PDB file of C-alpha atoms in Angstrom:
ATOM      1  CA  ASP A   1      18.949  -8.157  -7.144  1.00 59.00           C
ATOM      2  CA  GLY A   2      17.212  -6.316  -4.317  1.00 67.00           C
ATOM      3  CA  GLY A   3      13.569  -6.647  -3.615  1.00 94.00           C
ATOM      4  CA  ILE A   4      10.720  -8.148  -1.672  1.00 97.00           C
ATOM      5  CA  THR A   5       9.665 -11.711  -2.256  1.00 97.00           C
ATOM      6  CA  GLN A   6       6.454 -13.404  -1.235  1.00 97.00           C
ATOM      7  CA  SER A   7       5.741 -17.030  -1.599  1.00 91.00           C
ATOM      8  CA  PRO A   8       3.813 -18.790  -2.822  1.00 92.00           C
ATOM      9  CA  LYS A   9       1.989 -16.734  -5.454  1.00 94.00           C
ATOM     10  CA  TYR A  10      -1.177 -18.825  -5.094  1.00 95.00           C
ATOM     11  CA  LEU A  11      -2.159 -20.831  -2.042  1.00 95.00           C
ATOM     12  CA  PHE A  12      -5.128 -23.087  -1.463  1.00 94.00           C
ATOM     13  CA  ARG A  13      -6.196 -24.360   1.927  1.00 92.00           C
ATOM     14  CA  LYS A  14      -9.121 -26.122   3.523  1.00 92.00           C
ATOM     15  CA  GLU A  15     -11.171 -24.315   6.113  1.00 92.00           C
ATOM     16  CA  GLY A  16      -9.895 -24.891   9.643  1.00 91.00           C
ATOM     17  CA  GLN A  17      -6.228 -25.062   8.692  1.00 92.00           C
ATOM     18  CA  ASN A  18      -3.628 -22.501   9.678  1.00 94.00           C
ATOM     19  CA  VAL A  19      -1.421 -21.249   6.865  1.00 95.00           C
ATOM     20  CA  THR A  20       1.780 -19.177   6.896  1.00 96.00           C
ATOM     21  CA  LEU A  21       2.620 -16.693   4.181  1.00 97.00           C
ATOM     22  CA  SER A  22       6.253 -15.847   3.600  1.00 97.00           C
ATOM     23  CA  CYS A  23       7.703 -12.358   3.126  1.00 98.00           C
ATOM     24  CA  GLU A  24      11.431 -11.713   2.716  1.00 98.00           C
ATOM     25  CA  GLN A  25      13.291  -8.510   1.812  1.00 98.00           C
ATOM     26  CA  ASN A  26      16.943  -7.854   1.071  1.00 97.00           C
ATOM     27  CA  LEU A  27      16.631  -4.069   0.937  1.00 96.00           C
ATOM     28  CA  ASN A  28      17.888  -3.601   4.499  1.00 95.00           C
ATOM     29  CA  HIS A  29      14.591  -1.907   5.339  1.00 95.00           C
ATOM     30  CA  ASP A  30      13.685  -1.474   9.001  1.00 94.00           C
ATOM     31  CA  ALA A  31       9.900  -1.584   8.699  1.00 95.00           C
ATOM     32  CA  MET A  32       7.642  -4.263   7.251  1.00 97.00           C
ATOM     33  CA  TYR A  33       3.883  -4.416   6.763  1.00 97.00           C
ATOM     34  CA  TRP A  34       1.129  -6.885   5.949  1.00 98.00           C
ATOM     35  CA  TYR A  35      -2.041  -5.840   4.125  1.00 98.00           C
ATOM     36  CA  ARG A  36      -5.015  -7.673   2.717  1.00 98.00           C
ATOM     37  CA  GLN A  37      -6.949  -6.522  -0.301  1.00 97.00           C
ATOM     38  CA  ASP A  38     -10.410  -7.783  -1.209  1.00 94.00           C
ATOM     39  CA  PRO A  39     -12.004  -7.263  -4.642  1.00 86.00           C
ATOM     40  CA  GLY A  40     -13.008  -3.660  -5.124  1.00 79.00           C
ATOM     41  CA  GLN A  41     -11.672  -2.661  -1.720  1.00 83.00           C
ATOM     42  CA  GLY A  42      -8.702  -0.742  -0.497  1.00 89.00           C
ATOM     43  CA  LEU A  43      -5.653  -1.929   1.376  1.00 96.00           C
ATOM     44  CA  ARG A  44      -6.306  -2.901   4.974  1.00 96.00           C
ATOM     45  CA  LEU A  45      -3.420  -3.092   7.416  1.00 96.00           C
ATOM     46  CA  ILE A  46      -3.104  -6.348   9.341  1.00 98.00           C
ATOM     47  CA  TYR A  47       0.181  -6.017  11.247  1.00 97.00           C
ATOM     48  CA  TYR A  48       3.351  -3.973  10.999  1.00 95.00           C
ATOM     49  CA  SER A  49       6.805  -3.988  12.483  1.00 95.00           C
ATOM     50  CA  GLN A  50       9.224  -1.107  12.772  1.00 93.00           C
ATOM     51  CA  ILE A  51      12.121  -3.090  14.287  1.00 93.00           C
ATOM     52  CA  VAL A  52      13.131  -6.677  14.921  1.00 96.00           C
ATOM     53  CA  ASN A  53      11.274  -8.440  17.756  1.00 96.00           C
ATOM     54  CA  ASP A  54       8.558  -5.791  17.843  1.00 95.00           C
ATOM     55  CA  PHE A  55       5.276  -5.490  15.954  1.00 96.00           C
ATOM     56  CA  GLN A  56       1.928  -3.724  16.230  1.00 95.00           C
ATOM     57  CA  LYS A  57      -1.610  -4.655  15.325  1.00 96.00           C
ATOM     58  CA  GLY A  58      -3.142  -2.927  12.386  1.00 94.00           C
ATOM     59  CA  ASP A  59      -6.809  -2.353  11.711  1.00 93.00           C
ATOM     60  CA  ILE A  60      -7.797  -5.991  11.135  1.00 96.00           C
ATOM     61  CA  ALA A  61      -5.399  -8.116  13.219  1.00 97.00           C
ATOM     62  CA  GLU A  62      -7.975 -10.580  14.556  1.00 96.00           C
ATOM     63  CA  GLY A  63      -7.329 -14.091  13.286  1.00 96.00           C
ATOM     64  CA  TYR A  64      -3.760 -13.338  12.215  1.00 98.00           C
ATOM     65  CA  SER A  65      -0.353 -13.601  13.862  1.00 98.00           C
ATOM     66  CA  VAL A  66       3.158 -12.476  12.904  1.00 98.00           C
ATOM     67  CA  SER A  67       6.738 -12.697  14.054  1.00 97.00           C
ATOM     68  CA  ARG A  68       9.804 -10.564  13.349  1.00 98.00           C
ATOM     69  CA  GLU A  69      12.808 -12.579  14.462  1.00 98.00           C
ATOM     70  CA  LYS A  70      15.022 -11.335  11.637  1.00 97.00           C
ATOM     71  CA  LYS A  71      15.167  -7.972   9.897  1.00 97.00           C
ATOM     72  CA  GLU A  72      14.714  -9.639   6.514  1.00 98.00           C
ATOM     73  CA  SER A  73      11.675 -11.750   7.326  1.00 98.00           C
ATOM     74  CA  PHE A  74       8.105 -11.028   8.441  1.00 98.00           C
ATOM     75  CA  PRO A  75       5.905 -14.146   8.063  1.00 98.00           C
ATOM     76  CA  LEU A  76       2.138 -13.916   8.478  1.00 98.00           C
ATOM     77  CA  THR A  77       0.056 -16.792   9.826  1.00 97.00           C
ATOM     78  CA  VAL A  78      -3.601 -16.874   8.894  1.00 96.00           C
ATOM     79  CA  THR A  79      -5.267 -18.884  11.630  1.00 95.00           C
ATOM     80  CA  SER A  80      -8.497 -20.846  11.574  1.00 91.00           C
ATOM     81  CA  ALA A  81     -10.010 -18.049  13.678  1.00 90.00           C
ATOM     82  CA  GLN A  82      -9.969 -15.706  10.693  1.00 91.00           C
ATOM     83  CA  LYS A  83     -13.552 -15.784   9.427  1.00 91.00           C
ATOM     84  CA  ASN A  84     -12.992 -14.719   5.825  1.00 93.00           C
ATOM     85  CA  PRO A  85      -9.385 -15.578   4.950  1.00 95.00           C
ATOM     86  CA  THR A  86      -9.741 -15.678   1.168  1.00 96.00           C
ATOM     87  CA  ALA A  87      -8.020 -12.533  -0.108  1.00 97.00           C
ATOM     88  CA  PHE A  88      -4.970 -11.057  -1.817  1.00 97.00           C
ATOM     89  CA  TYR A  89      -2.209 -10.621   0.797  1.00 98.00           C
ATOM     90  CA  LEU A  90       0.441  -7.992   0.270  1.00 98.00           C
ATOM     91  CA  CYS A  91       3.693  -7.532   2.134  1.00 98.00           C
ATOM     92  CA  ALA A  92       5.554  -4.224   2.044  1.00 98.00           C
ATOM     93  CA  SER A  93       8.714  -2.783   3.486  1.00 97.00           C
ATOM     94  CA  SER A  94       9.893   0.734   4.199  1.00 95.00           C
ATOM     95  CA  PRO A  95      13.374   2.117   4.915  1.00 92.00           C
ATOM     96  CA  GLY A  96      12.230   3.733   8.175  1.00 84.00           C
ATOM     97  CA  GLN A  97      14.333   6.341   9.955  1.00 79.00           C
ATOM     98  CA  GLY A  98      12.388   9.256   8.499  1.00 78.00           C
ATOM     99  CA  THR A  99      11.644   7.692   5.108  1.00 81.00           C
ATOM    100  CA  TYR A 100       8.118   6.373   4.878  1.00 88.00           C
ATOM    101  CA  GLU A 101       7.407   5.208   1.347  1.00 94.00           C
ATOM    102  CA  GLN A 102       6.518   1.527   1.153  1.00 96.00           C
ATOM    103  CA  TYR A 103       7.581  -0.981  -1.471  1.00 97.00           C
ATOM    104  CA  PHE A 104       5.468  -4.027  -2.145  1.00 98.00           C
ATOM    105  CA  GLY A 105       6.114  -7.655  -2.879  1.00 98.00           C
ATOM    106  CA  PRO A 106       4.163  -9.411  -5.643  1.00 97.00           C
ATOM    107  CA  GLY A 107       1.484 -10.685  -3.261  1.00 97.00           C
ATOM    108  CA  THR A 108       0.013 -14.056  -2.325  1.00 97.00           C
ATOM    109  CA  ARG A 109      -3.498 -14.944  -3.381  1.00 97.00           C
ATOM    110  CA  LEU A 110      -4.998 -17.195  -0.699  1.00 96.00           C
ATOM    111  CA  THR A 111      -8.111 -19.226  -1.322  1.00 96.00           C
ATOM    112  CA  VAL A 112      -9.745 -21.106   1.551  1.00 94.00           C
ATOM    113  CA  THR A 113     -12.580 -23.510   0.814  1.00 92.00           C
TER     114      THR A 113
ATOM    115  CA  GLN B   1     -10.997   8.829  12.173  1.00 55.00           C
ATOM    116  CA  LYS B   2      -8.111   9.680   9.885  1.00 58.00           C
ATOM    117  CA  GLU B   3      -9.233   9.391   6.275  1.00 88.00           C
ATOM    118  CA  VAL B   4      -7.969   9.639   2.754  1.00 94.00           C
ATOM    119  CA  GLU B   5     -10.597  10.149   0.083  1.00 94.00           C
ATOM    120  CA  GLN B   6     -10.438   9.647  -3.654  1.00 95.00           C
ATOM    121  CA  ASN B   7     -13.055   9.572  -6.386  1.00 89.00           C
ATOM    122  CA  SER B   8     -13.497   5.940  -7.316  1.00 84.00           C
ATOM    123  CA  GLY B   9     -13.997   6.686 -10.993  1.00 86.00           C
ATOM    124  CA  PRO B  10     -13.740   5.275 -13.490  1.00 93.00           C
ATOM    125  CA  LEU B  11     -11.988   8.263 -14.987  1.00 96.00           C
ATOM    126  CA  SER B  12     -11.867   7.906 -18.740  1.00 97.00           C
ATOM    127  CA  VAL B  13      -9.536  10.007 -20.918  1.00 97.00           C
ATOM    128  CA  PRO B  14      -8.467   9.753 -24.548  1.00 98.00           C
ATOM    129  CA  GLU B  15      -4.915   8.809 -25.408  1.00 98.00           C
ATOM    130  CA  GLY B  16      -2.632  11.854 -25.323  1.00 98.00           C
ATOM    131  CA  ALA B  17      -4.807  13.826 -22.914  1.00 98.00           C
ATOM    132  CA  ILE B  18      -3.984  14.915 -19.350  1.00 98.00           C
ATOM    133  CA  ALA B  19      -5.441  12.744 -16.607  1.00 97.00           C
ATOM    134  CA  SER B  20      -6.041  14.503 -13.280  1.00 97.00           C
ATOM    135  CA  LEU B  21      -6.441  12.421 -10.121  1.00 97.00           C
ATOM    136  CA  ASN B  22      -7.368  13.987  -6.806  1.00 96.00           C
ATOM    137  CA  CYS B  23      -7.026  13.060  -3.157  1.00 96.00           C
ATOM    138  CA  THR B  24      -8.056  14.798   0.061  1.00 95.00           C
ATOM    139  CA  TYR B  25      -6.959  13.877   3.568  1.00 93.00           C
ATOM    140  CA  SER B  26      -8.188  14.722   7.031  1.00 89.00           C
ATOM    141  CA  ASP B  27      -5.052  14.666   9.203  1.00 81.00           C
ATOM    142  CA  ARG B  28      -3.527  18.156   9.258  1.00 78.00           C
ATOM    143  CA  VAL B  29      -0.176  16.982  10.634  1.00 80.00           C
ATOM    144  CA  SER B  30       0.565  14.554   7.789  1.00 82.00           C
ATOM    145  CA  GLN B  31       3.889  15.369   6.151  1.00 84.00           C
ATOM    146  CA  SER B  32       4.423  12.687   3.518  1.00 92.00           C
ATOM    147  CA  PHE B  33       2.191  11.843   0.570  1.00 95.00           C
ATOM    148  CA  PHE B  34       2.465   9.081  -2.002  1.00 97.00           C
ATOM    149  CA  TRP B  35       0.878   7.978  -5.258  1.00 98.00           C
ATOM    150  CA  TYR B  36       0.864   4.319  -6.238  1.00 98.00           C
ATOM    151  CA  ARG B  37      -0.260   2.624  -9.427  1.00 98.00           C
ATOM    152  CA  GLN B  38      -1.870  -0.817  -9.259  1.00 97.00           C
ATOM    153  CA  TYR B  39      -2.585  -2.881 -12.324  1.00 97.00           C
ATOM    154  CA  SER B  40      -5.360  -5.443 -12.058  1.00 94.00           C
ATOM    155  CA  GLY B  41      -4.167  -8.518 -10.181  1.00 93.00           C
ATOM    156  CA  LYS B  42      -0.794  -6.979  -9.323  1.00 96.00           C
ATOM    157  CA  SER B  43       0.708  -5.283  -6.290  1.00 97.00           C
ATOM    158  CA  PRO B  44       0.895  -1.478  -5.914  1.00 98.00           C
ATOM    159  CA  GLU B  45       3.921   0.294  -7.360  1.00 98.00           C
ATOM    160  CA  LEU B  46       5.204   3.621  -6.007  1.00 97.00           C
ATOM    161  CA  ILE B  47       5.229   6.288  -8.719  1.00 97.00           C
ATOM    162  CA  MET B  48       5.493   9.590  -6.825  1.00 96.00           C
ATOM    163  CA  SER B  49       6.216  10.888  -3.361  1.00 96.00           C
ATOM    164  CA  ILE B  50       5.816  14.510  -2.287  1.00 95.00           C
ATOM    165  CA  TYR B  51       6.643  16.203   1.004  1.00 92.00           C
ATOM    166  CA  SER B  52       6.467  19.967   0.363  1.00 90.00           C
ATOM    167  CA  ASN B  53       3.788  22.291  -0.904  1.00 92.00           C
ATOM    168  CA  GLY B  54       3.890  22.853  -4.646  1.00 94.00           C
ATOM    169  CA  ASP B  55       4.579  20.685  -7.646  1.00 95.00           C
ATOM    170  CA  LYS B  56       6.957  17.796  -8.157  1.00 96.00           C
ATOM    171  CA  GLU B  57       7.558  16.511 -11.673  1.00 97.00           C
ATOM    172  CA  ASP B  58       8.918  13.158 -12.789  1.00 96.00           C
ATOM    173  CA  GLY B  59       8.644  12.468 -16.489  1.00 97.00           C
ATOM    174  CA  ARG B  60       4.980  12.533 -17.490  1.00 98.00           C
ATOM    175  CA  PHE B  61       3.848  12.603 -13.860  1.00 98.00           C
ATOM    176  CA  THR B  62       3.349  15.705 -11.696  1.00 98.00           C
ATOM    177  CA  ALA B  63       2.292  15.562  -8.068  1.00 97.00           C
ATOM    178  CA  GLN B  64       0.762  18.679  -6.525  1.00 97.00           C
ATOM    179  CA  LEU B  65       0.433  19.267  -2.787  1.00 95.00           C
ATOM    180  CA  ASN B  66      -1.544  21.926  -0.954  1.00 94.00           C
ATOM    181  CA  LYS B  67      -1.304  21.324   2.796  1.00 91.00           C
ATOM    182  CA  ALA B  68      -3.550  24.263   3.691  1.00 91.00           C
ATOM    183  CA  SER B  69      -6.365  22.719   1.653  1.00 92.00           C
ATOM    184  CA  GLN B  70      -5.335  19.155   2.611  1.00 92.00           C
ATOM    185  CA  TYR B  71      -5.266  18.219  -1.020  1.00 94.00           C
ATOM    186  CA  VAL B  72      -2.840  16.243  -3.180  1.00 96.00           C
ATOM    187  CA  SER B  73      -3.232  15.523  -6.867  1.00 97.00           C
ATOM    188  CA  LEU B  74      -1.515  13.573  -9.620  1.00 98.00           C
ATOM    189  CA  LEU B  75      -1.396  14.749 -13.212  1.00 98.00           C
ATOM    190  CA  ILE B  76      -0.463  12.346 -15.993  1.00 98.00           C
ATOM    191  CA  ARG B  77       0.475  14.123 -19.215  1.00 98.00           C
ATOM    192  CA  ASP B  78       0.260  12.487 -22.640  1.00 98.00           C
ATOM    193  CA  SER B  79      -1.771   9.614 -21.191  1.00 98.00           C
ATOM    194  CA  GLN B  80      -1.105   6.214 -22.720  1.00 98.00           C
ATOM    195  CA  PRO B  81      -3.252   3.061 -22.719  1.00 97.00           C
ATOM    196  CA  SER B  82      -0.552   1.506 -20.510  1.00 97.00           C
ATOM    197  CA  ASP B  83      -1.464   4.082 -17.825  1.00 98.00           C
ATOM    198  CA  SER B  84      -4.839   2.364 -17.420  1.00 98.00           C
ATOM    199  CA  ALA B  85      -4.791   1.175 -13.808  1.00 97.00           C
ATOM    200  CA  THR B  86      -6.032   2.048 -10.342  1.00 96.00           C
ATOM    201  CA  TYR B  87      -4.161   4.907  -8.674  1.00 97.00           C
ATOM    202  CA  LEU B  88      -3.889   4.839  -4.892  1.00 97.00           C
ATOM    203  CA  CYS B  89      -3.189   7.871  -2.724  1.00 97.00           C
ATOM    204  CA  ALA B  90      -1.450   7.249   0.609  1.00 96.00           C
ATOM    205  CA  VAL B  91      -0.736   9.616   3.477  1.00 94.00           C
ATOM    206  CA  ASN B  92       1.772   9.051   6.246  1.00 90.00           C
ATOM    207  CA  LEU B  93       0.328   9.020   9.764  1.00 82.00           C
ATOM    208  CA  ARG B  94       2.013   8.898  13.135  1.00 79.00           C
ATOM    209  CA  ASP B  95       0.636   6.090  15.313  1.00 76.00           C
ATOM    210  CA  GLY B  96       2.221   6.615  18.728  1.00 76.00           C
ATOM    211  CA  ASN B  97       5.933   6.069  18.159  1.00 74.00           C
ATOM    212  CA  ASN B  98       5.245   4.309  14.868  1.00 76.00           C
ATOM    213  CA  ARG B  99       4.439   5.392  11.358  1.00 81.00           C
ATOM    214  CA  LYS B 100       1.970   3.884   8.924  1.00 88.00           C
ATOM    215  CA  LEU B 101       0.267   4.854   5.697  1.00 92.00           C
ATOM    216  CA  ILE B 102      -3.431   5.581   5.432  1.00 93.00           C
ATOM    217  CA  TRP B 103      -4.753   4.573   2.023  1.00 95.00           C
ATOM    218  CA  GLY B 104      -7.479   5.863  -0.224  1.00 95.00           C
ATOM    219  CA  LEU B 105      -9.666   3.358  -2.037  1.00 94.00           C
ATOM    220  CA  GLY B 106      -8.152   4.321  -5.375  1.00 95.00           C
ATOM    221  CA  THR B 107      -9.283   5.908  -8.619  1.00 96.00           C
ATOM    222  CA  SER B 108      -9.667   3.705 -11.665  1.00 96.00           C
ATOM    223  CA  LEU B 109      -8.225   5.314 -14.814  1.00 97.00           C
ATOM    224  CA  ALA B 110      -9.010   4.146 -18.336  1.00 97.00           C
ATOM    225  CA  VAL B 111      -7.026   5.624 -21.230  1.00 98.00           C
ATOM    226  CA  ASN B 112      -8.802   5.027 -24.509  1.00 96.00           C
ATOM    227  CA  PRO B 113      -6.766   4.600 -27.715  1.00 94.00           C
TER     228      PRO B 113
END
């Protein structure tokens, strides 16, 4: 069963703690993306990666970090430097190589108090 | 600044009617255009992609692209209450050697029984 998985679905953390969100895909897609979505707002790109061991900052990368050690996995760490971490985090993947549509995982809702 | 603009709505149509959703974009070199549907609390789901001028039909959905006017639209025929969702328009953009999608803020559609 191919798809994109994100875990956990809900995550609660105390302020000042780093937290890592998981994103895994078995679609053999080259590119992967992380977005955050706040209530009533659009999708904002955090980081993206077109190939293994390479990634680029998106529009709101401050306070976040990523790695792309395997094609299937693109974890996102929300650090304590991120001022407003509470949000809905969405991971997506895209086939790449001239095909640009993105497919999304179910999302992780992070609440930091 | 590359932008994608959509009317936020809400767009309200009666069941069985045609819903028309519009999107304009500012980057003349964009070549790929996508429509996503997002139910409340869920992740976006790809429903249509279009690359060439003209119409593309898939079931009750028709995407229309006019590159000269920088305009892409989505028509939903025989609207059903289950079509009630936010519809996101996305446009592919080259970012150096990379590709990413630029997103509109979405149009909220309500189909009334």
